[in-house]
PDB file with one MODEL, atoms N, CA, C and O in Angstrom:
MODEL        1
ATOM      1  N   MET A   1       0.943  -1.017  -0.118  1.00  0.00           N
ATOM      2  CA  MET A   1       0.362   0.008  -0.122  1.00  0.00           C
ATOM      3  C   MET A   1       0.632   0.922   0.079  1.00  0.00           C
ATOM      4  O   MET A   1      -0.004   1.845  -0.428  1.00  0.00           O
ATOM      5  N   ILE A   2       1.674   1.166   0.893  1.00  0.00           N
ATOM      6  CA  ILE A   2       2.468   2.277   0.627  1.00  0.00           C
ATOM      7  C   ILE A   2       3.896   2.562  -0.528  1.00  0.00           C
ATOM      8  O   ILE A   2       4.749   3.448  -0.576  1.00  0.00           O
ATOM      9  N   ALA A   3       3.713   1.721  -1.100  1.00  0.00           N
ATOM     10  CA  ALA A   3       4.400   1.346  -2.118  1.00  0.00           C
ATOM     11  C   ALA A   3       3.629   1.850  -3.439  1.00  0.00           C
ATOM     12  O   ALA A   3       4.248   2.126  -4.466  1.00  0.00           O
ATOM     13  N   GLN A   4       2.725   1.912  -3.369  1.00  0.00           N
ATOM     14  CA  GLN A   4       1.761   2.149  -4.641  1.00  0.00           C
ATOM     15  C   GLN A   4       1.174   3.640  -4.181  1.00  0.00           C
ATOM     16  O   GLN A   4       0.306   4.129  -4.905  1.00  0.00           O
ATOM     17  N   GLY A   5       1.470   4.140  -3.389  1.00  0.00           N
ATOM     18  CA  GLY A   5       1.129   5.769  -3.123  1.00  0.00           C
ATOM     19  C   GLY A   5       1.877   6.575  -3.431  1.00  0.00           C
ATOM     20  O   GLY A   5       1.908   7.690  -3.952  1.00  0.00           O
ATOM     21  N   ILE A   6       3.186   5.044  -2.587  1.00  0.00           N
ATOM     22  CA  ILE A   6       4.731   5.672  -3.531  1.00  0.00           C
ATOM     23  C   ILE A   6       4.627   6.291  -4.888  1.00  0.00           C
ATOM     24  O   ILE A   6       4.839   7.470  -5.175  1.00  0.00           O
ATOM     25  N   GLN A   7       4.337   5.501  -5.527  1.00  0.00           N
ATOM     26  CA  GLN A   7       4.083   5.933  -7.343  1.00  0.00           C
ATOM     27  C   GLN A   7       2.990   6.190  -7.670  1.00  0.00           C
ATOM     28  O   GLN A   7       2.748   5.926  -8.847  1.00  0.00           O
ATOM     29  N   LYS A   8       2.052   6.689  -6.994  1.00  0.00           N
ATOM     30  CA  LYS A   8       0.679   7.780  -7.569  1.00  0.00           C
ATOM     31  C   LYS A   8       1.389   9.454  -6.970  1.00  0.00           C
ATOM     32  O   LYS A   8       0.995  10.548  -7.375  1.00  0.00           O
ATOM     33  N   GLY A   9       2.770   9.170  -5.677  1.00  0.00           N
ATOM     34  CA  GLY A   9       2.411  10.166  -5.853  1.00  0.00           C
ATOM     35  C   GLY A   9       4.139  11.211  -6.729  1.00  0.00           C
ATOM     36  O   GLY A   9       4.479  12.393  -6.787  1.00  0.00           O
ATOM     37  N   ILE A  10       4.816   9.684  -7.298  1.00  0.00           N
ATOM     38  CA  ILE A  10       5.938   9.850  -8.492  1.00  0.00           C
ATOM     39  C   ILE A  10       5.140   9.869  -9.422  1.00  0.00           C
ATOM     40  O   ILE A  10       5.862   9.902 -10.418  1.00  0.00           O
ATOM     41  N   ALA A  11       3.762   9.869  -9.853  1.00  0.00           N
ATOM     42  CA  ALA A  11       3.032  10.076 -11.164  1.00  0.00           C
ATOM     43  C   ALA A  11       2.663  11.003 -11.763  1.00  0.00           C
ATOM     44  O   ALA A  11       2.079  10.852 -12.836  1.00  0.00           O
ATOM     45  N   ASP A  12       1.504  11.714  -9.622  1.00  0.00           N
ATOM     46  CA  ASP A  12       1.666  13.126  -9.796  1.00  0.00           C
ATOM     47  C   ASP A  12       2.677  13.878 -10.610  1.00  0.00           C
ATOM     48  O   ASP A  12       2.649  14.335 -11.753  1.00  0.00           O
ATOM     49  N   TYR A  13       3.686  13.857  -9.549  1.00  0.00           N
ATOM     50  CA  TYR A  13       4.670  15.021  -9.846  1.00  0.00           C
ATOM     51  C   TYR A  13       4.853  15.116 -10.968  1.00  0.00           C
ATOM     52  O   TYR A  13       4.869  16.224 -11.504  1.00  0.00           O
ATOM     53  N   LYS A  14       5.153  13.348 -12.027  1.00  0.00           N
ATOM     54  CA  LYS A  14       5.590  13.893 -13.320  1.00  0.00           C
ATOM     55  C   LYS A  14       5.246  14.643 -13.690  1.00  0.00           C
ATOM     56  O   LYS A  14       5.859  15.536 -14.274  1.00  0.00           O
ATOM     57  N   LYS A  15       3.540  14.507 -13.377  1.00  0.00           N
ATOM     58  CA  LYS A  15       2.399  15.208 -14.213  1.00  0.00           C
ATOM     59  C   LYS A  15       2.630  16.464 -14.158  1.00  0.00           C
ATOM     60  O   LYS A  15       2.924  16.943 -15.254  1.00  0.00           O
ATOM     61  N   GLN A  16       2.608  17.199 -13.281  1.00  0.00           N
ATOM     62  CA  GLN A  16       2.660  17.970 -12.697  1.00  0.00           C
ATOM     63  C   GLN A  16       3.970  19.081 -12.846  1.00  0.00           C
ATOM     64  O   GLN A  16       4.087  20.265 -12.531  1.00  0.00           O
ATOM     65  N   GLN A  17       5.015  17.953 -13.574  1.00  0.00           N
ATOM     66  CA  GLN A  17       5.913  18.953 -13.896  1.00  0.00           C
ATOM     67  C   GLN A  17       5.846  18.762 -15.885  1.00  0.00           C
ATOM     68  O   GLN A  17       6.184  19.674 -16.639  1.00  0.00           O
ATOM     69  N   GLY A  18       5.506  17.835 -16.208  1.00  0.00           N
ATOM     70  CA  GLY A  18       4.897  17.911 -17.704  1.00  0.00           C
ATOM     71  C   GLY A  18       4.039  19.211 -17.742  1.00  0.00           C
ATOM     72  O   GLY A  18       4.470  19.989 -18.593  1.00  0.00           O
ATOM     73  N   ILE A  19       3.113  19.604 -17.167  1.00  0.00           N
ATOM     74  CA  ILE A  19       2.279  20.600 -17.384  1.00  0.00           C
ATOM     75  C   ILE A  19       2.988  21.547 -17.443  1.00  0.00           C
ATOM     76  O   ILE A  19       3.052  22.040 -18.569  1.00  0.00           O
ATOM     77  N   LYS A  20       3.828  22.239 -16.331  1.00  0.00           N
ATOM     78  CA  LYS A  20       5.648  23.291 -16.016  1.00  0.00           C
ATOM     79  C   LYS A  20       5.323  23.365 -17.641  1.00  0.00           C
ATOM     80  O   LYS A  20       4.562  24.008 -18.365  1.00  0.00           O
ATOM     81  N   LEU A  21       6.544  22.127 -17.833  1.00  0.00           N
ATOM     82  CA  LEU A  21       7.648  22.535 -18.953  1.00  0.00           C
ATOM     83  C   LEU A  21       6.258  22.768 -20.217  1.00  0.00           C
ATOM     84  O   LEU A  21       6.444  23.738 -20.952  1.00  0.00           O
ATOM     85  N   ARG A  22       5.024  22.004 -20.463  1.00  0.00           N
ATOM     86  CA  ARG A  22       4.424  22.680 -21.800  1.00  0.00           C
ATOM     87  C   ARG A  22       4.509  24.014 -21.643  1.00  0.00           C
ATOM     88  O   ARG A  22       4.885  24.726 -22.574  1.00  0.00           O
ATOM     89  N   GLU A  23       3.974  24.794 -19.761  1.00  0.00           N
ATOM     90  CA  GLU A  23       3.247  25.823 -19.858  1.00  0.00           C
ATOM     91  C   GLU A  23       4.753  26.744 -20.384  1.00  0.00           C
ATOM     92  O   GLU A  23       4.956  27.533 -21.307  1.00  0.00           O
ATOM     93  N   ILE A  24       5.454  26.289 -19.499  1.00  0.00           N
ATOM     94  CA  ILE A  24       6.706  27.607 -20.276  1.00  0.00           C
ATOM     95  C   ILE A  24       7.751  27.490 -21.698  1.00  0.00           C
ATOM     96  O   ILE A  24       8.699  28.180 -22.072  1.00  0.00           O
ATOM     97  N   ASP A  25       7.049  26.216 -22.297  1.00  0.00           N
ATOM     98  CA  ASP A  25       7.670  25.819 -23.831  1.00  0.00           C
ATOM     99  C   ASP A  25       6.126  27.331 -24.938  1.00  0.00           C
ATOM    100  O   ASP A  25       6.205  28.106 -25.891  1.00  0.00           O
ATOM    101  N   LYS A  26       5.375  27.035 -24.256  1.00  0.00           N
ATOM    102  CA  LYS A  26       4.171  28.120 -24.707  1.00  0.00           C
ATOM    103  C   LYS A  26       4.810  29.609 -24.675  1.00  0.00           C
ATOM    104  O   LYS A  26       4.889  30.593 -25.410  1.00  0.00           O
ATOM    105  N   GLN A  27       5.207  29.200 -23.421  1.00  0.00           N
ATOM    106  CA  GLN A  27       5.680  31.576 -23.097  1.00  0.00           C
ATOM    107  C   GLN A  27       6.567  31.657 -24.134  1.00  0.00           C
ATOM    108  O   GLN A  27       6.724  32.665 -24.823  1.00  0.00           O
ATOM    109  N   ARG A  28       7.211  30.515 -24.276  1.00  0.00           N
ATOM    110  CA  ARG A  28       9.064  31.139 -24.823  1.00  0.00           C
ATOM    111  C   ARG A  28       8.448  31.334 -27.010  1.00  0.00           C
ATOM    112  O   ARG A  28       8.664  32.077 -27.967  1.00  0.00           O
ATOM    113  N   LYS A  29       7.720  30.202 -26.695  1.00  0.00           N
ATOM    114  CA  LYS A  29       7.211  30.482 -28.184  1.00  0.00           C
ATOM    115  C   LYS A  29       6.676  31.382 -28.641  1.00  0.00           C
ATOM    116  O   LYS A  29       6.883  31.942 -29.717  1.00  0.00           O
ATOM    117  N   GLN A  30       5.794  31.638 -27.697  1.00  0.00           N
ATOM    118  CA  GLN A  30       4.762  33.018 -27.567  1.00  0.00           C
ATOM    119  C   GLN A  30       5.963  33.865 -27.761  1.00  0.00           C
ATOM    120  O   GLN A  30       6.346  34.103 -28.906  1.00  0.00           O
ATOM    121  N   LYS A  31       6.718  34.437 -26.506  1.00  0.00           N
ATOM    122  CA  LYS A  31       8.139  35.108 -26.884  1.00  0.00           C
ATOM    123  C   LYS A  31       8.748  35.654 -28.738  1.00  0.00           C
ATOM    124  O   LYS A  31       8.757  36.664 -29.442  1.00  0.00           O
ATOM    125  N   ALA A  32       9.180  34.179 -28.803  1.00  0.00           N
ATOM    126  CA  ALA A  32      10.052  33.963 -29.837  1.00  0.00           C
ATOM    127  C   ALA A  32       8.800  34.885 -31.132  1.00  0.00           C
ATOM    128  O   ALA A  32       9.274  35.392 -32.148  1.00  0.00           O
ATOM    129  N   ARG A  33       7.611  34.933 -30.904  1.00  0.00           N
ATOM    130  CA  ARG A  33       6.756  34.650 -31.836  1.00  0.00           C
ATOM    131  C   ARG A  33       7.136  36.271 -32.458  1.00  0.00           C
ATOM    132  O   ARG A  33       7.491  36.628 -33.582  1.00  0.00           O
ATOM    133  N   GLN A  34       6.815  37.266 -30.828  1.00  0.00           N
ATOM    134  CA  GLN A  34       6.724  38.169 -30.722  1.00  0.00           C
ATOM    135  C   GLN A  34       7.475  38.868 -31.655  1.00  0.00           C
ATOM    136  O   GLN A  34       8.470  38.289 -32.092  1.00  0.00           O
ATOM    137  N   PRO A  35       7.158  40.266 -32.159  1.00  0.00           N
ATOM    138  CA  PRO A  35       8.531  40.968 -32.939  1.00  0.00           C
ATOM    139  C   PRO A  35       9.350  42.085 -32.392  1.00  0.00           C
ATOM    140  O   PRO A  35       8.648  42.823 -31.700  1.00  0.00           O
ATOM    141  N   GLN A  36      10.478  42.429 -32.457  1.00  0.00           N
ATOM    142  CA  GLN A  36      11.111  42.718 -31.569  1.00  0.00           C
ATOM    143  C   GLN A  36      11.060  44.798 -31.136  1.00  0.00           C
ATOM    144  O   GLN A  36      11.992  45.586 -30.971  1.00  0.00           O
ATOM    145  N   ASP A  37       9.962  44.951 -31.105  1.00  0.00           N
ATOM    146  CA  ASP A  37       9.476  46.183 -31.255  1.00  0.00           C
ATOM    147  C   ASP A  37       9.992  47.559 -30.403  1.00  0.00           C
ATOM    148  O   ASP A  37      10.407  48.665 -30.747  1.00  0.00           O
ATOM    149  N   ASN A  38       9.691  46.750 -28.839  1.00  0.00           N
ATOM    150  CA  ASN A  38      11.178  48.109 -27.856  1.00  0.00           C
ATOM    151  C   ASN A  38      12.165  47.084 -27.217  1.00  0.00           C
ATOM    152  O   ASN A  38      12.129  46.025 -26.591  1.00  0.00           O
ATOM    153  N   PRO A  39      13.033  47.943 -27.697  1.00  0.00           N
ATOM    154  CA  PRO A  39      14.230  47.027 -27.479  1.00  0.00           C
ATOM    155  C   PRO A  39      15.193  47.600 -26.166  1.00  0.00           C
ATOM    156  O   PRO A  39      16.364  47.357 -25.872  1.00  0.00           O
ATOM    157  N   ALA A  40      14.282  48.366 -25.596  1.00  0.00           N
ATOM    158  CA  ALA A  40      14.750  49.088 -23.923  1.00  0.00           C
ATOM    159  C   ALA A  40      14.282  48.006 -22.803  1.00  0.00           C
ATOM    160  O   ALA A  40      14.575  47.994 -21.608  1.00  0.00           O
ATOM    161  N   GLU A  41      13.411  47.035 -23.591  1.00  0.00           N
ATOM    162  CA  GLU A  41      12.943  46.000 -22.655  1.00  0.00           C
ATOM    163  C   GLU A  41      14.606  44.866 -22.335  1.00  0.00           C
ATOM    164  O   GLU A  41      15.386  44.678 -21.401  1.00  0.00           O
ATOM    165  N   PRO A  42      14.516  44.617 -23.063  1.00  0.00           N
ATOM    166  CA  PRO A  42      15.604  43.585 -23.260  1.00  0.00           C
ATOM    167  C   PRO A  42      16.690  43.650 -22.344  1.00  0.00           C
ATOM    168  O   PRO A  42      17.106  42.786 -21.571  1.00  0.00           O
ATOM    169  N   GLN A  43      17.228  45.238 -22.628  1.00  0.00           N
ATOM    170  CA  GLN A  43      17.679  45.971 -22.200  1.00  0.00           C
ATOM    171  C   GLN A  43      17.497  45.899 -20.118  1.00  0.00           C
ATOM    172  O   GLN A  43      18.104  45.020 -19.507  1.00  0.00           O
ATOM    173  N   ALA A  44      16.929  46.563 -19.633  1.00  0.00           N
ATOM    174  CA  ALA A  44      16.331  46.438 -18.621  1.00  0.00           C
ATOM    175  C   ALA A  44      15.905  45.046 -17.842  1.00  0.00           C
ATOM    176  O   ALA A  44      15.397  45.013 -16.722  1.00  0.00           O
ATOM    177  N   GLU A  45      16.238  43.829 -18.721  1.00  0.00           N
ATOM    178  CA  GLU A  45      15.957  43.175 -17.965  1.00  0.00           C
ATOM    179  C   GLU A  45      17.742  42.348 -17.678  1.00  0.00           C
ATOM    180  O   GLU A  45      18.313  41.865 -16.700  1.00  0.00           O
ATOM    181  N   ILE A  46      17.982  42.494 -18.677  1.00  0.00           N
ATOM    182  CA  ILE A  46      19.915  42.433 -18.196  1.00  0.00           C
ATOM    183  C   ILE A  46      20.359  43.152 -17.069  1.00  0.00           C
ATOM    184  O   ILE A  46      21.045  42.672 -16.167  1.00  0.00           O
ATOM    185  N   ALA A  47      19.936  44.364 -17.140  1.00  0.00           N
ATOM    186  CA  ALA A  47      20.236  45.466 -15.782  1.00  0.00           C
ATOM    187  C   ALA A  47      20.370  44.681 -14.654  1.00  0.00           C
ATOM    188  O   ALA A  47      21.402  44.559 -13.994  1.00  0.00           O
ATOM    189  N   SER A  48      18.858  43.927 -14.359  1.00  0.00           N
ATOM    190  CA  SER A  48      18.262  43.761 -13.619  1.00  0.00           C
ATOM    191  C   SER A  48      18.825  42.441 -13.326  1.00  0.00           C
ATOM    192  O   SER A  48      18.997  42.117 -12.151  1.00  0.00           O
ATOM    193  N   ASN A  49      19.129  41.644 -14.290  1.00  0.00           N
ATOM    194  CA  ASN A  49      19.671  39.982 -13.997  1.00  0.00           C
ATOM    195  C   ASN A  49      21.990  40.306 -12.825  1.00  0.00           C
ATOM    196  O   ASN A  49      22.652  39.594 -12.070  1.00  0.00           O
ATOM    197  N   SER A  50      22.191  41.692 -13.434  1.00  0.00           N
ATOM    198  CA  SER A  50      23.289  41.859 -13.381  1.00  0.00           C
ATOM    199  C   SER A  50      23.426  42.345 -11.619  1.00  0.00           C
ATOM    200  O   SER A  50      24.576  42.346 -11.180  1.00  0.00           O
ATOM    201  N   SER A  51      22.626  42.627 -10.931  1.00  0.00           N
ATOM    202  CA  SER A  51      22.245  43.400  -9.735  1.00  0.00           C
ATOM    203  C   SER A  51      21.556  41.756  -8.858  1.00  0.00           C
ATOM    204  O   SER A  51      21.264  41.546  -7.681  1.00  0.00           O
ATOM    205  N   THR A  52      21.525  41.164  -9.678  1.00  0.00           N
ATOM    206  CA  THR A  52      21.030  39.935  -8.440  1.00  0.00           C
ATOM    207  C   THR A  52      22.212  38.528  -8.727  1.00  0.00           C
ATOM    208  O   THR A  52      22.158  37.389  -8.263  1.00  0.00           O
ATOM    209  N   ASN A  53      23.377  39.229  -9.792  1.00  0.00           N
ATOM    210  CA  ASN A  53      24.561  38.576  -9.622  1.00  0.00           C
ATOM    211  C   ASN A  53      25.973  38.799  -8.117  1.00  0.00           C
ATOM    212  O   ASN A  53      27.056  38.271  -7.861  1.00  0.00           O
ATOM    213  N   TYR A  54      25.429  39.470  -7.725  1.00  0.00           N
ATOM    214  CA  TYR A  54      26.304  39.912  -5.763  1.00  0.00           C
ATOM    215  C   TYR A  54      25.635  39.286  -4.930  1.00  0.00           C
ATOM    216  O   TYR A  54      26.373  38.585  -4.236  1.00  0.00           O
ATOM    217  N   LEU A  55      24.492  39.198  -4.645  1.00  0.00           N
ATOM    218  CA  LEU A  55      23.803  38.746  -3.811  1.00  0.00           C
ATOM    219  C   LEU A  55      24.736  37.011  -3.509  1.00  0.00           C
ATOM    220  O   LEU A  55      25.367  36.682  -2.505  1.00  0.00           O
ATOM    221  N   PRO A  56      24.508  36.271  -4.683  1.00  0.00           N
ATOM    222  CA  PRO A  56      25.826  35.663  -4.109  1.00  0.00           C
ATOM    223  C   PRO A  56      26.904  35.700  -2.897  1.00  0.00           C
ATOM    224  O   PRO A  56      27.294  34.831  -2.118  1.00  0.00           O
ATOM    225  N   TRP A  57      27.123  36.648  -3.013  1.00  0.00           N
ATOM    226  CA  TRP A  57      28.969  36.747  -3.110  1.00  0.00           C
ATOM    227  C   TRP A  57      28.969  37.220  -1.815  1.00  0.00           C
ATOM    228  O   TRP A  57      29.800  37.112  -0.914  1.00  0.00           O
ATOM    229  N   ILE A  58      27.402  38.013  -1.904  1.00  0.00           N
ATOM    230  CA  ILE A  58      27.566  39.118  -0.584  1.00  0.00           C
ATOM    231  C   ILE A  58      27.022  38.119   0.479  1.00  0.00           C
ATOM    232  O   ILE A  58      27.376  38.248   1.650  1.00  0.00           O
ATOM    233  N   LEU A  59      26.156  37.110   0.098  1.00  0.00           N
ATOM    234  CA  LEU A  59      25.658  35.770   1.366  1.00  0.00           C
ATOM    235  C   LEU A  59      27.073  35.070   1.657  1.00  0.00           C
ATOM    236  O   LEU A  59      27.318  34.964   2.859  1.00  0.00           O
ATOM    237  N   LEU A  60      27.957  34.621   0.866  1.00  0.00           N
ATOM    238  CA  LEU A  60      28.742  34.300   0.650  1.00  0.00           C
ATOM    239  C   LEU A  60      29.606  34.586   1.769  1.00  0.00           C
ATOM    240  O   LEU A  60      30.088  33.886   2.660  1.00  0.00           O
ATOM    241  N   ALA A  61      29.670  35.846   1.466  1.00  0.00           N
ATOM    242  CA  ALA A  61      30.929  37.055   2.285  1.00  0.00           C
ATOM    243  C   ALA A  61      30.112  37.152   3.648  1.00  0.00           C
ATOM    244  O   ALA A  61      30.608  38.148   4.175  1.00  0.00           O
ATOM    245  N   LEU A  62      29.263  36.729   4.396  1.00  0.00           N
ATOM    246  CA  LEU A  62      28.252  37.381   5.226  1.00  0.00           C
ATOM    247  C   LEU A  62      28.637  35.454   5.948  1.00  0.00           C
ATOM    248  O   LEU A  62      29.579  35.515   6.739  1.00  0.00           O
ATOM    249  N   SER A  63      28.215  34.322   5.819  1.00  0.00           N
ATOM    250  CA  SER A  63      28.821  33.226   6.046  1.00  0.00           C
ATOM    251  C   SER A  63      30.070  33.353   6.695  1.00  0.00           C
ATOM    252  O   SER A  63      30.069  33.337   7.926  1.00  0.00           O
ATOM    253  N   TRP A  64      30.871  33.446   6.234  1.00  0.00           N
ATOM    254  CA  TRP A  64      32.469  33.536   6.385  1.00  0.00           C
ATOM    255  C   TRP A  64      32.097  34.521   7.737  1.00  0.00           C
ATOM    256  O   TRP A  64      32.089  34.228   8.932  1.00  0.00           O
ATOM    257  N   ALA A  65      31.911  35.306   7.315  1.00  0.00           N
ATOM    258  CA  ALA A  65      32.300  36.958   8.841  1.00  0.00           C
ATOM    259  C   ALA A  65      31.972  36.014   9.664  1.00  0.00           C
ATOM    260  O   ALA A  65      32.629  35.901  10.698  1.00  0.00           O
ATOM    261  N   GLY A  66      30.629  34.916   9.335  1.00  0.00           N
ATOM    262  CA  GLY A  66      29.728  34.515  10.520  1.00  0.00           C
ATOM    263  C   GLY A  66      31.254  33.341  11.850  1.00  0.00           C
ATOM    264  O   GLY A  66      31.775  33.302  12.964  1.00  0.00           O
ATOM    265  N   PHE A  67      31.169  32.485  10.097  1.00  0.00           N
ATOM    266  CA  PHE A  67      32.403  31.246  11.005  1.00  0.00           C
ATOM    267  C   PHE A  67      32.981  31.627  11.498  1.00  0.00           C
ATOM    268  O   PHE A  67      32.848  31.193  12.642  1.00  0.00           O
ATOM    269  N   ILE A  68      34.251  32.792  11.395  1.00  0.00           N
ATOM    270  CA  ILE A  68      34.930  33.735  11.379  1.00  0.00           C
ATOM    271  C   ILE A  68      34.484  33.792  13.274  1.00  0.00           C
ATOM    272  O   ILE A  68      34.610  33.040  14.240  1.00  0.00           O
ATOM    273  N   THR A  69      33.984  35.016  13.027  1.00  0.00           N
ATOM    274  CA  THR A  69      33.389  35.321  14.823  1.00  0.00           C
ATOM    275  C   THR A  69      32.758  34.101  15.326  1.00  0.00           C
ATOM    276  O   THR A  69      32.555  34.410  16.500  1.00  0.00           O
ATOM    277  N   TYR A  70      32.448  33.255  15.220  1.00  0.00           N
ATOM    278  CA  TYR A  70      31.961  31.967  15.651  1.00  0.00           C
ATOM    279  C   TYR A  70      33.285  31.179  16.661  1.00  0.00           C
ATOM    280  O   TYR A  70      33.339  31.020  17.881  1.00  0.00           O
ATOM    281  N   PHE A  71      34.465  30.716  15.344  1.00  0.00           N
ATOM    282  CA  PHE A  71      35.353  30.191  15.885  1.00  0.00           C
ATOM    283  C   PHE A  71      36.344  31.271  17.019  1.00  0.00           C
ATOM    284  O   PHE A  71      37.171  30.971  17.879  1.00  0.00           O
ATOM    285  N   ILE A  72      35.688  32.925  16.440  1.00  0.00           N
ATOM    286  CA  ILE A  72      36.816  33.805  17.213  1.00  0.00           C
ATOM    287  C   ILE A  72      36.262  33.925  18.838  1.00  0.00           C
ATOM    288  O   ILE A  72      37.031  34.174  19.767  1.00  0.00           O
ATOM    289  N   TRP A  73      35.075  33.744  18.974  1.00  0.00           N
ATOM    290  CA  TRP A  73      33.875  33.730  20.417  1.00  0.00           C
ATOM    291  C   TRP A  73      33.867  32.513  21.416  1.00  0.00           C
ATOM    292  O   TRP A  73      33.448  32.454  22.572  1.00  0.00           O
ATOM    293  N   GLN A  74      34.822  30.975  20.128  1.00  0.00           N
ATOM    294  CA  GLN A  74      34.618  30.399  20.865  1.00  0.00           C
ATOM    295  C   GLN A  74      35.647  29.614  21.894  1.00  0.00           C
ATOM    296  O   GLN A  74      35.198  28.906  22.795  1.00  0.00           O
TER     297      GLN A  74
ENDMDL
END
């Protein structure tokens, strides 16, 4: 009975992922079909992505600072 529940859960998960992938593919195809009338829009998207590239480095620096202070105070 447990194995059947796990199999059903896996089947449901695969079904949901398939639906999500189809939706993403549809959105990608719609974007590809639309003419690039507004060139400022992709530039704004690139600018927002460059600011998010610093987040992992900031989090890494904060974690190392936390480890160092933990070992100093221990």
